[in-house]
Short mmCIF file of N, CA, C and O in Angstrom, two decimals:
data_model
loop_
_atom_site.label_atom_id
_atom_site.label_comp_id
_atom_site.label_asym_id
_atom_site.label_seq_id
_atom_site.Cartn_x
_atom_site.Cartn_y
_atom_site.Cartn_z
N UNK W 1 103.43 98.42 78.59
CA UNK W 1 103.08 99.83 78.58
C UNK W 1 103.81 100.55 77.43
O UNK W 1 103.16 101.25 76.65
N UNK W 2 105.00 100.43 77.33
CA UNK W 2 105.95 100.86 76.24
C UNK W 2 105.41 100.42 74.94
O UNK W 2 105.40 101.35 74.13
N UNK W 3 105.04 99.50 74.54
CA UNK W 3 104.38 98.98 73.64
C UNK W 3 103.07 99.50 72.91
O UNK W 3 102.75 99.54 71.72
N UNK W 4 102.52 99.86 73.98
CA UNK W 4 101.18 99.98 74.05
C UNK W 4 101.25 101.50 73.52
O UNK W 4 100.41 101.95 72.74
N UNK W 5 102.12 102.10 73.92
CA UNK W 5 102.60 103.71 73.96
C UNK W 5 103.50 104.12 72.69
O UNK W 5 103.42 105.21 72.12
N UNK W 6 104.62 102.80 72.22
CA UNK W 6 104.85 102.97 71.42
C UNK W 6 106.25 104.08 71.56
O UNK W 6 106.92 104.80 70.81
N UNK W 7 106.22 103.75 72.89
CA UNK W 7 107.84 104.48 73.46
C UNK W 7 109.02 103.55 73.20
O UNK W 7 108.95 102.33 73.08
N UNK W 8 110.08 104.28 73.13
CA UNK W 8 111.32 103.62 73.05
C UNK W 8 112.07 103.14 74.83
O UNK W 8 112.48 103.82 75.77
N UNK W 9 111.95 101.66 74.58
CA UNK W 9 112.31 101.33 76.22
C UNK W 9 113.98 100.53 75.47
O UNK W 9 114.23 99.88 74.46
N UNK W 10 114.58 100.93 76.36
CA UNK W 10 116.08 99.81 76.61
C UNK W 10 115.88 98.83 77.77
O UNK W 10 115.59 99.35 78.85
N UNK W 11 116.00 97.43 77.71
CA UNK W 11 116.24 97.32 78.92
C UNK W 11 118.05 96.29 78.99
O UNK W 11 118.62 95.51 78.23
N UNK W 12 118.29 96.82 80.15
CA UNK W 12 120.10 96.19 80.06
C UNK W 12 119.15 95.21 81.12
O UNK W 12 118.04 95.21 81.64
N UNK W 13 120.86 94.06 81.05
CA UNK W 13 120.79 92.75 82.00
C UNK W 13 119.72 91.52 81.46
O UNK W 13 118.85 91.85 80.66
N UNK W 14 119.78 90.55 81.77
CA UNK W 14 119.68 89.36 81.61
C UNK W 14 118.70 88.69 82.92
O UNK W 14 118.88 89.05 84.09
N UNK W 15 117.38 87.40 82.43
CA UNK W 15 117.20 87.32 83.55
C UNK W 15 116.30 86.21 83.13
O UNK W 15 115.90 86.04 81.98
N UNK W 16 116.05 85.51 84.09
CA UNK W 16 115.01 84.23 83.66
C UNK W 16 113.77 84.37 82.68
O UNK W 16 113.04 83.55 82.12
N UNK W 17 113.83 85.67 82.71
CA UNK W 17 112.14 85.91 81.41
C UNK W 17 113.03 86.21 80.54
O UNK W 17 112.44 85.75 79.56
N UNK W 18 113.95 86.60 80.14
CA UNK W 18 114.04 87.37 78.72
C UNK W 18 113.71 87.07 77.89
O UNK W 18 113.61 87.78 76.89
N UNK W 19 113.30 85.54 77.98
CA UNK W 19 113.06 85.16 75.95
C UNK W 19 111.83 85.37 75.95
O UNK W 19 111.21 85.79 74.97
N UNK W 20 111.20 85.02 77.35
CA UNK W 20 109.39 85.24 77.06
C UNK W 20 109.00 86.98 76.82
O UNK W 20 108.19 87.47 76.04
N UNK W 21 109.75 87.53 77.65
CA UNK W 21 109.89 88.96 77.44
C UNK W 21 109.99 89.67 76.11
O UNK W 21 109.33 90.62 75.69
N UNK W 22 111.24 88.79 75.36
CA UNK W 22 111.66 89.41 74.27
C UNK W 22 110.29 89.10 72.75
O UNK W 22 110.08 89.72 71.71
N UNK W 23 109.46 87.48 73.57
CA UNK W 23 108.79 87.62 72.37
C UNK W 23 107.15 88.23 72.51
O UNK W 23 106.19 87.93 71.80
N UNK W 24 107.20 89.26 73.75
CA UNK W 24 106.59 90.10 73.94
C UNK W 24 106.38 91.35 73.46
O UNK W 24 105.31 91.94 73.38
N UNK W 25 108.07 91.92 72.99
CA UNK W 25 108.25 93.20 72.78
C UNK W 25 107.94 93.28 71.49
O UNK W 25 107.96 92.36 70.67
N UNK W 26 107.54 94.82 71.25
CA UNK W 26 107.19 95.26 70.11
C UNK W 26 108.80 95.74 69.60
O UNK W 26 109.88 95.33 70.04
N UNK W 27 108.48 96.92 68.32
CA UNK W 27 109.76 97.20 67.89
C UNK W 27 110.44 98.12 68.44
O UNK W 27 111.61 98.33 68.11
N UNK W 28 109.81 98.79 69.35
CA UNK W 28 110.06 99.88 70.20
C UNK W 28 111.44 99.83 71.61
O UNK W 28 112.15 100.67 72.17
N UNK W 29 111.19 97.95 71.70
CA UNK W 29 111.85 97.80 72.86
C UNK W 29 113.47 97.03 72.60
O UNK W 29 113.46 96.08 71.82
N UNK W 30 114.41 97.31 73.04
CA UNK W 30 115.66 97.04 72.90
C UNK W 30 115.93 96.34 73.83
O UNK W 30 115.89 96.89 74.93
N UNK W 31 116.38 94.63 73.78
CA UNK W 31 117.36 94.15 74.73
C UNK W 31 118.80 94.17 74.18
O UNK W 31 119.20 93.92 73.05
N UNK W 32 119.64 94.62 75.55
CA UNK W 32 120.67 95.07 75.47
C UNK W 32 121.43 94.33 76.00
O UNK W 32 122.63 94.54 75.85
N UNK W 33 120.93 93.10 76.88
CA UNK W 33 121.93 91.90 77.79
C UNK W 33 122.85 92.93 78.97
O UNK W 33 122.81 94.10 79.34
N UNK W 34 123.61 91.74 79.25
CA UNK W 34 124.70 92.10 80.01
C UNK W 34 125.44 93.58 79.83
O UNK W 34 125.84 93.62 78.67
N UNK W 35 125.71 94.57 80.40
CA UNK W 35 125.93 95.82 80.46
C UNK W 35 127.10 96.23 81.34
O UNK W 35 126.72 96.40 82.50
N UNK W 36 128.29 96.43 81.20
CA UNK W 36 129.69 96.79 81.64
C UNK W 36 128.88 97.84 82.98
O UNK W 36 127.65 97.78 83.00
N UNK W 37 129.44 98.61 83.86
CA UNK W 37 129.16 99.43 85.10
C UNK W 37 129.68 100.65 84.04
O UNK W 37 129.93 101.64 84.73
N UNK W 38 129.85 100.83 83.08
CA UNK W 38 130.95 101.93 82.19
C UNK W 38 129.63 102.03 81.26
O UNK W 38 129.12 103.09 80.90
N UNK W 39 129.28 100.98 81.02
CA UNK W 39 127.89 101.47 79.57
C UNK W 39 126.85 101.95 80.47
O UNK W 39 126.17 102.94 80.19
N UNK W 40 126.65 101.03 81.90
CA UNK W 40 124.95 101.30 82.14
C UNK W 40 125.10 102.50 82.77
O UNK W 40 124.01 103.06 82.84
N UNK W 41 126.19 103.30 83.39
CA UNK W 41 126.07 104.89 83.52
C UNK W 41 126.00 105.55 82.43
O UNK W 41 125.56 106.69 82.58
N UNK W 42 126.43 105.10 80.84
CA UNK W 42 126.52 106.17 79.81
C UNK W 42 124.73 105.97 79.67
O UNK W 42 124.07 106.95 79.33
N UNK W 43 124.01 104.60 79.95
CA UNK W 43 122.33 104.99 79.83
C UNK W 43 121.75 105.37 80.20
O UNK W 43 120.74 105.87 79.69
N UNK W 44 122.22 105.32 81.84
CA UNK W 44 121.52 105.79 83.05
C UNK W 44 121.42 107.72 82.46
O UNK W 44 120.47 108.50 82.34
N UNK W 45 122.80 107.85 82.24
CA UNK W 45 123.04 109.56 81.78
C UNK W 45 122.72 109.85 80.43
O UNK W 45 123.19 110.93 80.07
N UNK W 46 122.01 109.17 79.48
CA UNK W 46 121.40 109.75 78.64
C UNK W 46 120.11 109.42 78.25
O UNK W 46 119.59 109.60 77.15
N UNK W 47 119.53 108.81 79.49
CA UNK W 47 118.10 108.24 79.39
C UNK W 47 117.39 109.23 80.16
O UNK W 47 117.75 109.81 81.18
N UNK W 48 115.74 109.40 79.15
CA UNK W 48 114.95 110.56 79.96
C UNK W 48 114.45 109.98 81.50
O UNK W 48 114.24 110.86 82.33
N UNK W 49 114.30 108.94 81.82
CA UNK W 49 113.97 108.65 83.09
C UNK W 49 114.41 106.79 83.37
O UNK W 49 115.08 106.19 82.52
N UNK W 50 114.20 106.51 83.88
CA UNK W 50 114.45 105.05 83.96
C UNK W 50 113.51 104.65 85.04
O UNK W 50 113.49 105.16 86.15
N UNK W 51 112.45 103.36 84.50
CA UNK W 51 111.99 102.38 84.78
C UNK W 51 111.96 101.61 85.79
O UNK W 51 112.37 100.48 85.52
N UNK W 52 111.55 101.80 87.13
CA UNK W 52 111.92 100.83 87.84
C UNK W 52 110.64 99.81 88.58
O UNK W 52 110.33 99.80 89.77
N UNK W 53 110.13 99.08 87.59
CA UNK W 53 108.62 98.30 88.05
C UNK W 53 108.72 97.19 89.62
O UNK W 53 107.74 96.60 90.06
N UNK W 54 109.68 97.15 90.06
CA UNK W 54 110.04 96.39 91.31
C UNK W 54 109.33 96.46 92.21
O UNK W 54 108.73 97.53 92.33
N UNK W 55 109.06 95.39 93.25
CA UNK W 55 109.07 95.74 94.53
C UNK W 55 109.91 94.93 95.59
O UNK W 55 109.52 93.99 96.28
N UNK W 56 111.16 95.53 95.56
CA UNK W 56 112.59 95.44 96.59
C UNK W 56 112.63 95.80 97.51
O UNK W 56 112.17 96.94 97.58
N UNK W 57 113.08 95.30 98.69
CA UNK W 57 113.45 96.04 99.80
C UNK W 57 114.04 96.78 99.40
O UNK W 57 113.21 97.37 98.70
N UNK W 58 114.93 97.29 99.27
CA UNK W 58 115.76 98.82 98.78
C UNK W 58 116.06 98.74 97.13
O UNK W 58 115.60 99.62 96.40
N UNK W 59 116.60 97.97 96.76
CA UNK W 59 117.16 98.52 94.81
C UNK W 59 118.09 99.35 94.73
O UNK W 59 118.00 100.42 95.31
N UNK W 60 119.04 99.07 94.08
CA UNK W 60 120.28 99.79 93.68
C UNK W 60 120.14 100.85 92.38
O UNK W 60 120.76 101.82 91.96
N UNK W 61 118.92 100.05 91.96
CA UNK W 61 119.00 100.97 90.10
C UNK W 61 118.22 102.40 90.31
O UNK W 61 118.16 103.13 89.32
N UNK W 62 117.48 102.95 91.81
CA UNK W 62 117.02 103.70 91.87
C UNK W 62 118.32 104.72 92.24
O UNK W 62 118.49 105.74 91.58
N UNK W 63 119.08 104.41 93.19
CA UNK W 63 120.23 105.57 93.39
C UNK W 63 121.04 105.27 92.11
O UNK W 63 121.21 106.31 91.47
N UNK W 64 121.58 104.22 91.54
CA UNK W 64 122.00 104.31 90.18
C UNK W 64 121.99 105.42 89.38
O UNK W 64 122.87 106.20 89.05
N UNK W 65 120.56 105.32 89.08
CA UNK W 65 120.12 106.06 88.16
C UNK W 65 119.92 107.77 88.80
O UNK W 65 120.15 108.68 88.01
N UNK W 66 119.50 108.12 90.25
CA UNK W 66 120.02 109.70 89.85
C UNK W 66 121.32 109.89 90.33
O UNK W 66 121.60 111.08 90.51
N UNK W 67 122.21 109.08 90.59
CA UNK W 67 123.85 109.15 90.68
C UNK W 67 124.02 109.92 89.80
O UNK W 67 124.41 111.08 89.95
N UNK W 68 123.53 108.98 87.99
CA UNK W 68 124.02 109.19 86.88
C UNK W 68 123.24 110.36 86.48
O UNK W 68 123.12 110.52 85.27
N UNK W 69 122.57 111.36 87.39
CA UNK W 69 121.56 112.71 87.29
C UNK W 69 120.11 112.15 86.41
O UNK W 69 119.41 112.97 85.81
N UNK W 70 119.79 110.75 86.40
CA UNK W 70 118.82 110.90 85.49
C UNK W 70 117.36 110.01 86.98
O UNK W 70 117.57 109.03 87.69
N UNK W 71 115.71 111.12 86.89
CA UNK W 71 115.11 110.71 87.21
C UNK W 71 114.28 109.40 86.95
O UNK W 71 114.39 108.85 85.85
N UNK W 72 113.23 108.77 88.14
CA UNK W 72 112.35 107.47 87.97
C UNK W 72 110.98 107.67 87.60
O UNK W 72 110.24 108.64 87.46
N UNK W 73 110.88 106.54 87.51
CA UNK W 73 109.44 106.28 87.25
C UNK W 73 109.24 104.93 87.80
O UNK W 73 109.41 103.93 87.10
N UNK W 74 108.80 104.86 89.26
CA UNK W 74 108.94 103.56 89.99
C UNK W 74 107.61 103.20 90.52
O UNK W 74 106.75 104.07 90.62
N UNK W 75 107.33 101.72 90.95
CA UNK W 75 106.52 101.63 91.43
C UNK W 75 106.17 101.87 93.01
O UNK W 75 107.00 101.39 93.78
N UNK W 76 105.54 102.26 93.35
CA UNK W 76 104.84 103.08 94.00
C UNK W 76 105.01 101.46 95.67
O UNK W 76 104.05 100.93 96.22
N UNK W 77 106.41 101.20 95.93
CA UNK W 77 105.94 100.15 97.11
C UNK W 77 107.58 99.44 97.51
O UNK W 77 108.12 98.78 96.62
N UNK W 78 108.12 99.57 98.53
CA UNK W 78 109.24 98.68 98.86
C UNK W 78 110.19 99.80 98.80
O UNK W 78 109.74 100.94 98.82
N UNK W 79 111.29 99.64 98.73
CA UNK W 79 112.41 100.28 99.08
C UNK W 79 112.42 101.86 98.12
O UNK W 79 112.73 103.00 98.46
N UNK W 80 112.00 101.36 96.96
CA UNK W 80 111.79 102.88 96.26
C UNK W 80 111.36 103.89 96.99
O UNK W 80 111.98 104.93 96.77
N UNK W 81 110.36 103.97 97.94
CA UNK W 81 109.33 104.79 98.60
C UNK W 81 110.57 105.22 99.38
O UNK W 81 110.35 106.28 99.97
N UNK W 82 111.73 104.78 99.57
CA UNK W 82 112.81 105.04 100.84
C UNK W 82 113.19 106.26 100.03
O UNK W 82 113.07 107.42 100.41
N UNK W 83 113.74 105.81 98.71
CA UNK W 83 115.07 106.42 97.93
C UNK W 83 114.64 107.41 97.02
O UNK W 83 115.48 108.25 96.68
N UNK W 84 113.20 107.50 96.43
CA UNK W 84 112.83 108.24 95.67
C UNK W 84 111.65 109.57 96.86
O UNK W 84 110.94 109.60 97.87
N UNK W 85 112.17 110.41 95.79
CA UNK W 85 111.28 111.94 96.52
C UNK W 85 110.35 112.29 95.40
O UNK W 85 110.68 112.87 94.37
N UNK W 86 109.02 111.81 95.76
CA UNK W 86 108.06 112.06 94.92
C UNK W 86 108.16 113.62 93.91
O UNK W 86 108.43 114.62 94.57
N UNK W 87 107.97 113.80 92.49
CA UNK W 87 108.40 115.01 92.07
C UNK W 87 109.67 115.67 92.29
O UNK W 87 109.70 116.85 91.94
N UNK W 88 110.78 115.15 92.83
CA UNK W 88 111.84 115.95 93.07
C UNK W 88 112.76 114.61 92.42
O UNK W 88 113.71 115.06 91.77
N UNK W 89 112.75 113.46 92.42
CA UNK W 89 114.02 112.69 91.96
C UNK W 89 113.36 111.59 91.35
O UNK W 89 114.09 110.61 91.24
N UNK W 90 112.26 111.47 90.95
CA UNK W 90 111.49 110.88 90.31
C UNK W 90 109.38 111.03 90.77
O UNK W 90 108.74 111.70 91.58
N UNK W 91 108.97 109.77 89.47
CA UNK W 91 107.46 110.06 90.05
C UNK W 91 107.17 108.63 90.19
O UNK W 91 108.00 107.82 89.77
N UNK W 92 106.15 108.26 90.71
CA UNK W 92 105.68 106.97 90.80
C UNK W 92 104.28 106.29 89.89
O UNK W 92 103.67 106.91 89.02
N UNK W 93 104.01 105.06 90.28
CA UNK W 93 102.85 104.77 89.69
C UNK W 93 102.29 103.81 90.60
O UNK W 93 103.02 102.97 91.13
N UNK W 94 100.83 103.89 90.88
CA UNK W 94 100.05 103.43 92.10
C UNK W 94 100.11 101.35 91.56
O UNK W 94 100.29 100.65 92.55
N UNK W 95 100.02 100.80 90.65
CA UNK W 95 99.52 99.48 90.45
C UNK W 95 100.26 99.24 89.97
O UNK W 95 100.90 100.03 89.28
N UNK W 96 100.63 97.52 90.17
CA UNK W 96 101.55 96.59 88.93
C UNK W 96 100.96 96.25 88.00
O UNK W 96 100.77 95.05 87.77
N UNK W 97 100.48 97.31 87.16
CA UNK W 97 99.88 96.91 85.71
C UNK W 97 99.92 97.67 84.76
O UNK W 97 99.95 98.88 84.96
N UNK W 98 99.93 97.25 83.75
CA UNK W 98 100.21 97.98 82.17
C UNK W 98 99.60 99.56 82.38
O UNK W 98 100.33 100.54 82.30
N UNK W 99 98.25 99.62 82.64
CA UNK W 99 97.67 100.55 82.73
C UNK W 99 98.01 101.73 83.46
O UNK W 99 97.88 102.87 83.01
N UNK W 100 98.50 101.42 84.69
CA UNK W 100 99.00 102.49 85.73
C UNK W 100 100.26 103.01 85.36
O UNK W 100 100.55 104.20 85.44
N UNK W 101 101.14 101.94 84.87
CA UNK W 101 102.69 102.46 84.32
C UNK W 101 102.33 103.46 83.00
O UNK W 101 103.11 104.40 82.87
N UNK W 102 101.14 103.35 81.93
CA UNK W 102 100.81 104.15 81.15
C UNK W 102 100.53 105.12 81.75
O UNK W 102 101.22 106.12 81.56
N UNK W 103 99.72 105.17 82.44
CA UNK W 103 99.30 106.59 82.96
C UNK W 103 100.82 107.22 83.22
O UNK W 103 101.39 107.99 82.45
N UNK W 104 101.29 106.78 84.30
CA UNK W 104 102.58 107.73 84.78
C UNK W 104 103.65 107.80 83.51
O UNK W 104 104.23 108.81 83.91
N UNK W 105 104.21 107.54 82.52
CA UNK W 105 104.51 107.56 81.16
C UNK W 105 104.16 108.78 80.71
O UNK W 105 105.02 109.58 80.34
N UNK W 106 102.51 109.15 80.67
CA UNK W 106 101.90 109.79 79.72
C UNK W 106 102.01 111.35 80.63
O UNK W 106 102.22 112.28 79.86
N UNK W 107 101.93 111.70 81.83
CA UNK W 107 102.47 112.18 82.80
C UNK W 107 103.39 112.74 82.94
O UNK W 107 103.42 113.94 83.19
N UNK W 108 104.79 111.69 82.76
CA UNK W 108 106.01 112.16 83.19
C UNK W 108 106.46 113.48 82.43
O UNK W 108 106.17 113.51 81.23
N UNK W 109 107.11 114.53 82.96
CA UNK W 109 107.92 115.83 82.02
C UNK W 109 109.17 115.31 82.32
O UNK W 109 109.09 114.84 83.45
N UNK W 110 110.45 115.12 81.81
CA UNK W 110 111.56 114.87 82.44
C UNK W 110 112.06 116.28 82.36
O UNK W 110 113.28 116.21 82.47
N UNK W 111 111.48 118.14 82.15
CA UNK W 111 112.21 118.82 82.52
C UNK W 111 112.28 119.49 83.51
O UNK W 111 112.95 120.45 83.89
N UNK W 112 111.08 118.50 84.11
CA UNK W 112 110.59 118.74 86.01
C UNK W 112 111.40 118.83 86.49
O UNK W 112 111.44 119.81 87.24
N UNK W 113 112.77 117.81 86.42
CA UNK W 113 113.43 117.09 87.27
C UNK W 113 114.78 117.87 87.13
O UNK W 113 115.07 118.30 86.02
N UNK W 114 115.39 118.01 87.90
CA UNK W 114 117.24 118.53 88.32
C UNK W 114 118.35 117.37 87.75
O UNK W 114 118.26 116.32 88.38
N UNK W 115 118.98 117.36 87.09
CA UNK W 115 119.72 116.62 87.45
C UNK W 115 120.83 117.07 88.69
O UNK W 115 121.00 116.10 89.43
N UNK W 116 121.36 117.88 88.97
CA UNK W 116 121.53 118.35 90.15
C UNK W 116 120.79 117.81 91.38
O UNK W 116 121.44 117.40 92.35
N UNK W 117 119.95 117.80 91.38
CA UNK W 117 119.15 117.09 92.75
C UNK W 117 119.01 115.77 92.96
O UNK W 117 118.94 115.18 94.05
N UNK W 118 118.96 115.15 91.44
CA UNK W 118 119.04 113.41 91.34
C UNK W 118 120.20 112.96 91.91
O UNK W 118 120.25 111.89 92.51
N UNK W 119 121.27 113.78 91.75
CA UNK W 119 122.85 113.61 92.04
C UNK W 119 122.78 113.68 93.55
O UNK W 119 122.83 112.63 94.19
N UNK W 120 122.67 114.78 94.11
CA UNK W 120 122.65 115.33 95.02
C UNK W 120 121.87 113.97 96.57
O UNK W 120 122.20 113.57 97.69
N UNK W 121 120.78 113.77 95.60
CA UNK W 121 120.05 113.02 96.68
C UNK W 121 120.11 111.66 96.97
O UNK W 121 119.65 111.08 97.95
N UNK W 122 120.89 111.07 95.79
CA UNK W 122 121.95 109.67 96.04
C UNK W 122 122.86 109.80 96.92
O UNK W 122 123.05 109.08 97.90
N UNK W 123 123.54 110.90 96.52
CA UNK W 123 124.63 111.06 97.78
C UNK W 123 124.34 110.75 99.52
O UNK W 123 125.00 110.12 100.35
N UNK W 124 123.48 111.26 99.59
CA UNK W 124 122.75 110.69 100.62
C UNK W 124 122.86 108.99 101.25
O UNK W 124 122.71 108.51 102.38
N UNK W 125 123.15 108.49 100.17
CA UNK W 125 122.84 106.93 100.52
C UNK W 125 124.16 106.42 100.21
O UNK W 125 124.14 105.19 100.26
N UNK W 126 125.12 106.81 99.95
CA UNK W 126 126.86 106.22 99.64
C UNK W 126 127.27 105.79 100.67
O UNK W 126 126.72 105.98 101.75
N UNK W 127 128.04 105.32 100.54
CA UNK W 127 128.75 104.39 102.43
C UNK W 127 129.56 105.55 102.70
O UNK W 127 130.20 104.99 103.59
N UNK W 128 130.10 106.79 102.67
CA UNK W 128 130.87 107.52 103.32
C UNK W 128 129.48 108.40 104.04
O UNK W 128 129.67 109.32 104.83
#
């Protein structure tokens, strides 16, 4: 989708596709590997939304990411549906396919979103 769009994607971490992945990506897309808990909050907090194509029972990178005040763009099934508030801490996308993640891309405003409320609504889910 990024590709196709011609958006700038990061992705951190390491994982059994990366090389097929990497000789997928256009020039747009950055692998970044392995990522300290100290870097992937400085991305999480200066990224307009973050990516989350999964379908997890719950996922960590969704409270991650509005911990670090920044909204999603997730797929639309599994634990996200728990953690994300449609329009308020991110938006979704209905299909696992190029096409649907474009649509919601082309869509997204990130000045919809609070960071105040991204923060706010992780808190919710912390072990205290």
């Amino acid at each position: 989708a990024c590709n196709t769009l011609k958006l700038p994607l990061k992705i951190a971490g390491n994982g059994p596709h990366r090389k097929a992945l990497e000789k997928l990506a256009g020039p747009t897309i950055t692998f970044l590997g392995f990522q300290p808990k100290e870097k992937l909050r400085e991305l999480y907090a200066n990224a307009r939304a973050t990516i989350f194509p999964g379908d997890e029972d719950f996922g960590l990178v969704p409270l991650e990411s509005m911990a670090c005040g920044t909204p999603l763009i997730a797929f639309k099934k599994g634990g996200a549906l728990e953690t994300i508030i449609e329009g308020i801490t991110g938006n979704f996308f209905e299909e696992p396919t190029s096409e649907s993640l474009q649509k919601a891309l082309k869509e997204f405003d990130a000045t919809k979103f609070s960071a105040d409320e991204c923060r706010e609504h992780a808190k919710k889910f912390s072990r205290k």
